[in-house]
One Martini backbone bead per residue (centre of mass of N, CA, C, O) as a GRO file, in nm:
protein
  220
    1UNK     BB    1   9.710  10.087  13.722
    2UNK     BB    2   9.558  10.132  13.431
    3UNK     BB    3   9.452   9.970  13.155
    4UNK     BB    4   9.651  10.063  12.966
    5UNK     BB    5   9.873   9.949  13.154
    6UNK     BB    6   9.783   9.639  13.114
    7UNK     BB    7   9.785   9.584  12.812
    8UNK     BB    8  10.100   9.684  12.773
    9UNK     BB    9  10.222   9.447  12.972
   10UNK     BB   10  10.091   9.202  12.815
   11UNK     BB   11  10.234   9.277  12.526
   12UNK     BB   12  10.528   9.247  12.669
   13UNK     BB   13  10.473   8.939  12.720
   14UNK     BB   14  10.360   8.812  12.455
   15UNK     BB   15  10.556   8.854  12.209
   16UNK     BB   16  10.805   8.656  12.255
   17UNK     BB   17  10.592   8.381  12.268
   18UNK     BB   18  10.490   8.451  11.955
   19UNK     BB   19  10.737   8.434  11.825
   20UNK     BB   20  10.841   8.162  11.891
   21UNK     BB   21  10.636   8.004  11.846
   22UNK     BB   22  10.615   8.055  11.497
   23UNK     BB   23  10.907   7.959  11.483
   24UNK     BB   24  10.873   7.667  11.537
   25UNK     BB   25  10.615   7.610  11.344
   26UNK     BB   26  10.778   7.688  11.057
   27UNK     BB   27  10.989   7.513  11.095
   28UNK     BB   28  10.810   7.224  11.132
   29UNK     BB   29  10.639   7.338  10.835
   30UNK     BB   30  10.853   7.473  10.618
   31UNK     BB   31  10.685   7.725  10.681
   32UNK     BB   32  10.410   7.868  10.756
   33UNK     BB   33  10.255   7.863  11.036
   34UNK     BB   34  10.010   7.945  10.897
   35UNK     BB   35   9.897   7.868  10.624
   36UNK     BB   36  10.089   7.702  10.434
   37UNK     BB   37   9.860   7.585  10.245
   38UNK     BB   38   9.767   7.674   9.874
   39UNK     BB   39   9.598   7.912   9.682
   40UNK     BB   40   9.700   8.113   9.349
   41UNK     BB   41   9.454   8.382   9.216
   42UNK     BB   42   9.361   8.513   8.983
   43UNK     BB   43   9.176   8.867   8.936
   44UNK     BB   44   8.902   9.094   9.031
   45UNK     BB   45   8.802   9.418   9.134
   46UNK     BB   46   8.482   9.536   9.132
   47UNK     BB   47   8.362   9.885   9.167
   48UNK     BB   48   8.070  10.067   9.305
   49UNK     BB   49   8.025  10.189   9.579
   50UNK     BB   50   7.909  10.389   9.776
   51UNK     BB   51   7.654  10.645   9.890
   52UNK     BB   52   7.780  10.626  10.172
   53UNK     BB   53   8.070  10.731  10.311
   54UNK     BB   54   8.398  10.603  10.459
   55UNK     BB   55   8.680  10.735  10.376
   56UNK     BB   56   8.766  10.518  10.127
   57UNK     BB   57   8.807  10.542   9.839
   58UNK     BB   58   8.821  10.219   9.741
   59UNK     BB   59   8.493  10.186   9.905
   60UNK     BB   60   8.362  10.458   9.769
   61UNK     BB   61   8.471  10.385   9.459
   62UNK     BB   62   8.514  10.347   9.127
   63UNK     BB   63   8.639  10.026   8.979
   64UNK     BB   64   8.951   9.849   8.878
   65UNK     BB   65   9.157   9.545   9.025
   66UNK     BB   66   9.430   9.404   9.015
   67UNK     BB   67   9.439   9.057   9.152
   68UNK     BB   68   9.549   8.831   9.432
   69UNK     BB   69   9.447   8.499   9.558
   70UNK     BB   70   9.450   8.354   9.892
   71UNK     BB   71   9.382   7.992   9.956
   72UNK     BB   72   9.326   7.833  10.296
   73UNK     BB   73   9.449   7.676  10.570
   74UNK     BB   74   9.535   7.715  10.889
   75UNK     BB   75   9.604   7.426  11.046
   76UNK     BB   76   9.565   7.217  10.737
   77UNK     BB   77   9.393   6.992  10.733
   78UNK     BB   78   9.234   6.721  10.599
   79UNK     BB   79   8.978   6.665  10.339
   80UNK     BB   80   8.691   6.724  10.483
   81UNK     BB   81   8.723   6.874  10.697
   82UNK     BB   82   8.734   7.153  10.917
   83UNK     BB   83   8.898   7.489  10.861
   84UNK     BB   84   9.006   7.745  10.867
   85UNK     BB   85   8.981   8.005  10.654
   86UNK     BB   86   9.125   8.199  10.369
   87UNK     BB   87   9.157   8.529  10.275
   88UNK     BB   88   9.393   8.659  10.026
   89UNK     BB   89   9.431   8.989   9.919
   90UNK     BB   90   9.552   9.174   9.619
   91UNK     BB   91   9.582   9.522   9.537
   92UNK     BB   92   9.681   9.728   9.314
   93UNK     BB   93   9.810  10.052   9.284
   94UNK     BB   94   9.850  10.255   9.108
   95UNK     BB   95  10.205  10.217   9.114
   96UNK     BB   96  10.173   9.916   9.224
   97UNK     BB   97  10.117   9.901   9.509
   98UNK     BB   98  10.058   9.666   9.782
   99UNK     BB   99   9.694   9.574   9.891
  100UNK     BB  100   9.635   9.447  10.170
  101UNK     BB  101   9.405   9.154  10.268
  102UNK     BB  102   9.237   8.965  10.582
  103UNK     BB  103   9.075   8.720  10.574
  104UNK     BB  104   8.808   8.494  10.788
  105UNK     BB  105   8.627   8.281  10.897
  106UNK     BB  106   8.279   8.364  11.011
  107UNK     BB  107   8.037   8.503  11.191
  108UNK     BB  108   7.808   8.715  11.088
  109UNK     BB  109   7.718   8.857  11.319
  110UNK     BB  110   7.801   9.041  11.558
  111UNK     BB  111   8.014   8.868  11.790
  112UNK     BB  112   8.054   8.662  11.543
  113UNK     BB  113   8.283   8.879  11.358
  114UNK     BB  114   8.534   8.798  11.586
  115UNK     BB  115   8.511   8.490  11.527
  116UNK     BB  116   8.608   8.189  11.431
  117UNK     BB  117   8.507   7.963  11.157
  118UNK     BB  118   8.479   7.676  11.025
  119UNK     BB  119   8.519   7.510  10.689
  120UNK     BB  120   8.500   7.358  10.399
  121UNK     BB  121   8.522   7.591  10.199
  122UNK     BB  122   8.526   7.888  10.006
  123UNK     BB  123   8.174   7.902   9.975
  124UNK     BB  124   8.185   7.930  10.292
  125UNK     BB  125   8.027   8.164  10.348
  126UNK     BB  126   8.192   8.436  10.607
  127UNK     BB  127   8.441   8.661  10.560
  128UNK     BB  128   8.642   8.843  10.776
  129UNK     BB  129   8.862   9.085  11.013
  130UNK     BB  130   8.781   9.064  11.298
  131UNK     BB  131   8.900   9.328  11.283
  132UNK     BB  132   8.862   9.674  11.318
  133UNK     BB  133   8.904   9.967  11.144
  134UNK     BB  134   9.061  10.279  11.092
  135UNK     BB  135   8.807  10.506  10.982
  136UNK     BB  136   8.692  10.816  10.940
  137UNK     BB  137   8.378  10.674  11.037
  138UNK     BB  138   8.542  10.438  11.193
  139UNK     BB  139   8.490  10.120  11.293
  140UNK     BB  140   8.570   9.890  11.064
  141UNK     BB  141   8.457   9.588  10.893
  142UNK     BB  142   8.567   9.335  10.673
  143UNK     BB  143   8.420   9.139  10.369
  144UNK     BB  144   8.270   8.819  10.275
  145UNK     BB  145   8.115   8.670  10.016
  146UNK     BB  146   7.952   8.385   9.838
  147UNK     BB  147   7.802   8.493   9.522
  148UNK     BB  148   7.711   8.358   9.209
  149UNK     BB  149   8.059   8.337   9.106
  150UNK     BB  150   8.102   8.551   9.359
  151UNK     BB  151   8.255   8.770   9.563
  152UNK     BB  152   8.125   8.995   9.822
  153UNK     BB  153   8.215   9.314   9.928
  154UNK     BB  154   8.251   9.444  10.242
  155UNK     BB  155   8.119   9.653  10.529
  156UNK     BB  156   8.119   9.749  10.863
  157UNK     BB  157   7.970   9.802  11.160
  158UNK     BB  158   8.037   9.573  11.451
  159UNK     BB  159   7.681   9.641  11.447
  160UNK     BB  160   7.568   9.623  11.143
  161UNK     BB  161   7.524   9.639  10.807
  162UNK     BB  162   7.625   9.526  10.538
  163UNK     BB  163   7.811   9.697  10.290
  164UNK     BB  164   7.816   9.680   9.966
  165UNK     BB  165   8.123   9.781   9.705
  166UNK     BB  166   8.221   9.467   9.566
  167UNK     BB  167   8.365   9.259   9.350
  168UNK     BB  168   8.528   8.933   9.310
  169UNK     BB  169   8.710   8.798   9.043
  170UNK     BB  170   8.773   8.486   8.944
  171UNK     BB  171   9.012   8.322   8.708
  172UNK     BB  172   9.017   8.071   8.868
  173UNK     BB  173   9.042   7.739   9.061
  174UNK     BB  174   9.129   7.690   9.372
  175UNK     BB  175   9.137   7.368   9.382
  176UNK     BB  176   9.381   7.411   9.103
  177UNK     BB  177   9.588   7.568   9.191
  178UNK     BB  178   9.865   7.704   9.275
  179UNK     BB  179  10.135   7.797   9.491
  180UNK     BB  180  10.264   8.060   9.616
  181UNK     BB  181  10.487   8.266   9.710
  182UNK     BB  182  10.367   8.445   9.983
  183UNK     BB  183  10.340   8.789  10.200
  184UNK     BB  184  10.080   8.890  10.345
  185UNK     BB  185  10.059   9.275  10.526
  186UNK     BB  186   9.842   9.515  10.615
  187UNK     BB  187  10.096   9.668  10.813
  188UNK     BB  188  10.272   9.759  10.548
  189UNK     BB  189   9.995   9.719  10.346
  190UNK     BB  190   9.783   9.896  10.316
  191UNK     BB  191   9.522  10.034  10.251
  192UNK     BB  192   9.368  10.339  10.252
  193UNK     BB  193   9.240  10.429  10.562
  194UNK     BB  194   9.299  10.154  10.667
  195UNK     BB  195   9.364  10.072  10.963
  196UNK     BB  196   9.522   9.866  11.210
  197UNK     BB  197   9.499   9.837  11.522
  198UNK     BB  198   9.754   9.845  11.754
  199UNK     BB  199   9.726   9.598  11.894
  200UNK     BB  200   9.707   9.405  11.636
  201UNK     BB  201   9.995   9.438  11.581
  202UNK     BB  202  10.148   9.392  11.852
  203UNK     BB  203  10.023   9.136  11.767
  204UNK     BB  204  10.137   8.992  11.500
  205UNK     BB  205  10.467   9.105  11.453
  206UNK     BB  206  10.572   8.829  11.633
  207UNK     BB  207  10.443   8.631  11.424
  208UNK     BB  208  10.583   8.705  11.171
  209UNK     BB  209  10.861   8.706  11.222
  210UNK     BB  210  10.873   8.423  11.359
  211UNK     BB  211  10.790   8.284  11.050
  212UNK     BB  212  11.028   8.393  10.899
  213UNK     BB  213  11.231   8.267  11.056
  214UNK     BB  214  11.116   7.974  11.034
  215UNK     BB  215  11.163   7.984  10.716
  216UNK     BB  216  11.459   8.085  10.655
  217UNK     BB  217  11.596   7.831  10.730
  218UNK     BB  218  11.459   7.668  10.409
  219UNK     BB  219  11.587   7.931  10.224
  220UNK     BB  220  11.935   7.838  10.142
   0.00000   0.00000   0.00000
């Protein structure tokens, strides 16, 4: 057996497993199995584009997207501990349909844009998609970093160096907004260029259904 069937023999012997797992965590924390509580900000994504294209519209040209951000704790921690923070990004395409990204706290540079990394609060650190997305020029991850009183946003080549093509603009303050359900999903609704590597889908998706059965639970 060649290396790619034992990929794919350990990913179906692994998604039962997390599937079970996220249903019964989203069972008993009543919510979604990880990142349960957070809050949700009204936002705008203003974008100036790259100079050298990598064949994604949305981060090669300018313009302007009204968004949707949550942010949470993986965990759930209490504060002031520290916890892996998520930031989920959601902005409206043309027709109005929705395109998720999902990053976590992660460390910035080389193979750490691939660990997440605990972290104290939103302004903390840099944000990255830890997968690397398929798209025109290549494998890119994308990212975000706080600075000075906007998200800006990034992508790279998995050992490239930053660069940023939009700035992310928060309308509430995170610390009180409220919590909304929502539920953010990359692999039904894409950036447009950006595919996510099909590895990742392949344990995503029983990880995403087993927390819908689990929190479908105490939706009746």
């Amino acid at each position: 057996m060649g290396a790619e069937g034992t990929v794919e023999d350990v990913l179906r012997r692994v998604s039962p497993a997390l599937r079970t797992a996220f249903r019964v965590a989203a069972s008993l924390r009543r919510g979604k199995a990880v990142h349960t509580r957070g809050s949700v900000v009204a936002a705008e994504v203003v974008r100036h584009g790259l100079a050298e294209p990598v064949g994604v519209p949305w981060v090669d040209e300018a313009g302007v997207d009204r968004a949707v951000v949550r942010f949470s704790r993986a965990a759930g921690l209490p504060r002031p501990l520290p916890d892996v923070l998520g930031l989920a990004l959601r902005v409206s395409g043309p027709d109005g349909e929705p395109r998720d990204l999902l990053l976590s706290t992660t460390f910035d540079t080389g193979a750490g844009r691939r660990l997440l990394r605990p972290a104290l609060d939103h302004r903390s650190g840099t944000y990255g998609s830890v997968a690397a997305f398929r798209t025109p020029a290549g494998p890119l991850l994308a990212g975000a970093r706080w600075r000075e009183g906007r998200f800006v946003l990034a992508v790279a080549a998995p050992r490239g160096p930053w660069r940023p093509f939009a700035e992310l603009l928060l309308h509430e303050d995170p610390a009180t907004a409220p919590d909304r359900v929502l539920t953010f999903d990359p692999g039904r609704h894409p950036v447009p260029g950006m595919a996510m590597p099909h590895r990742w889908l392949r344990l995503r998706e029983p990880a995403y259904a087993g927390s819908r059965a689990g929190r479908s639970r105490h939706d009746r």
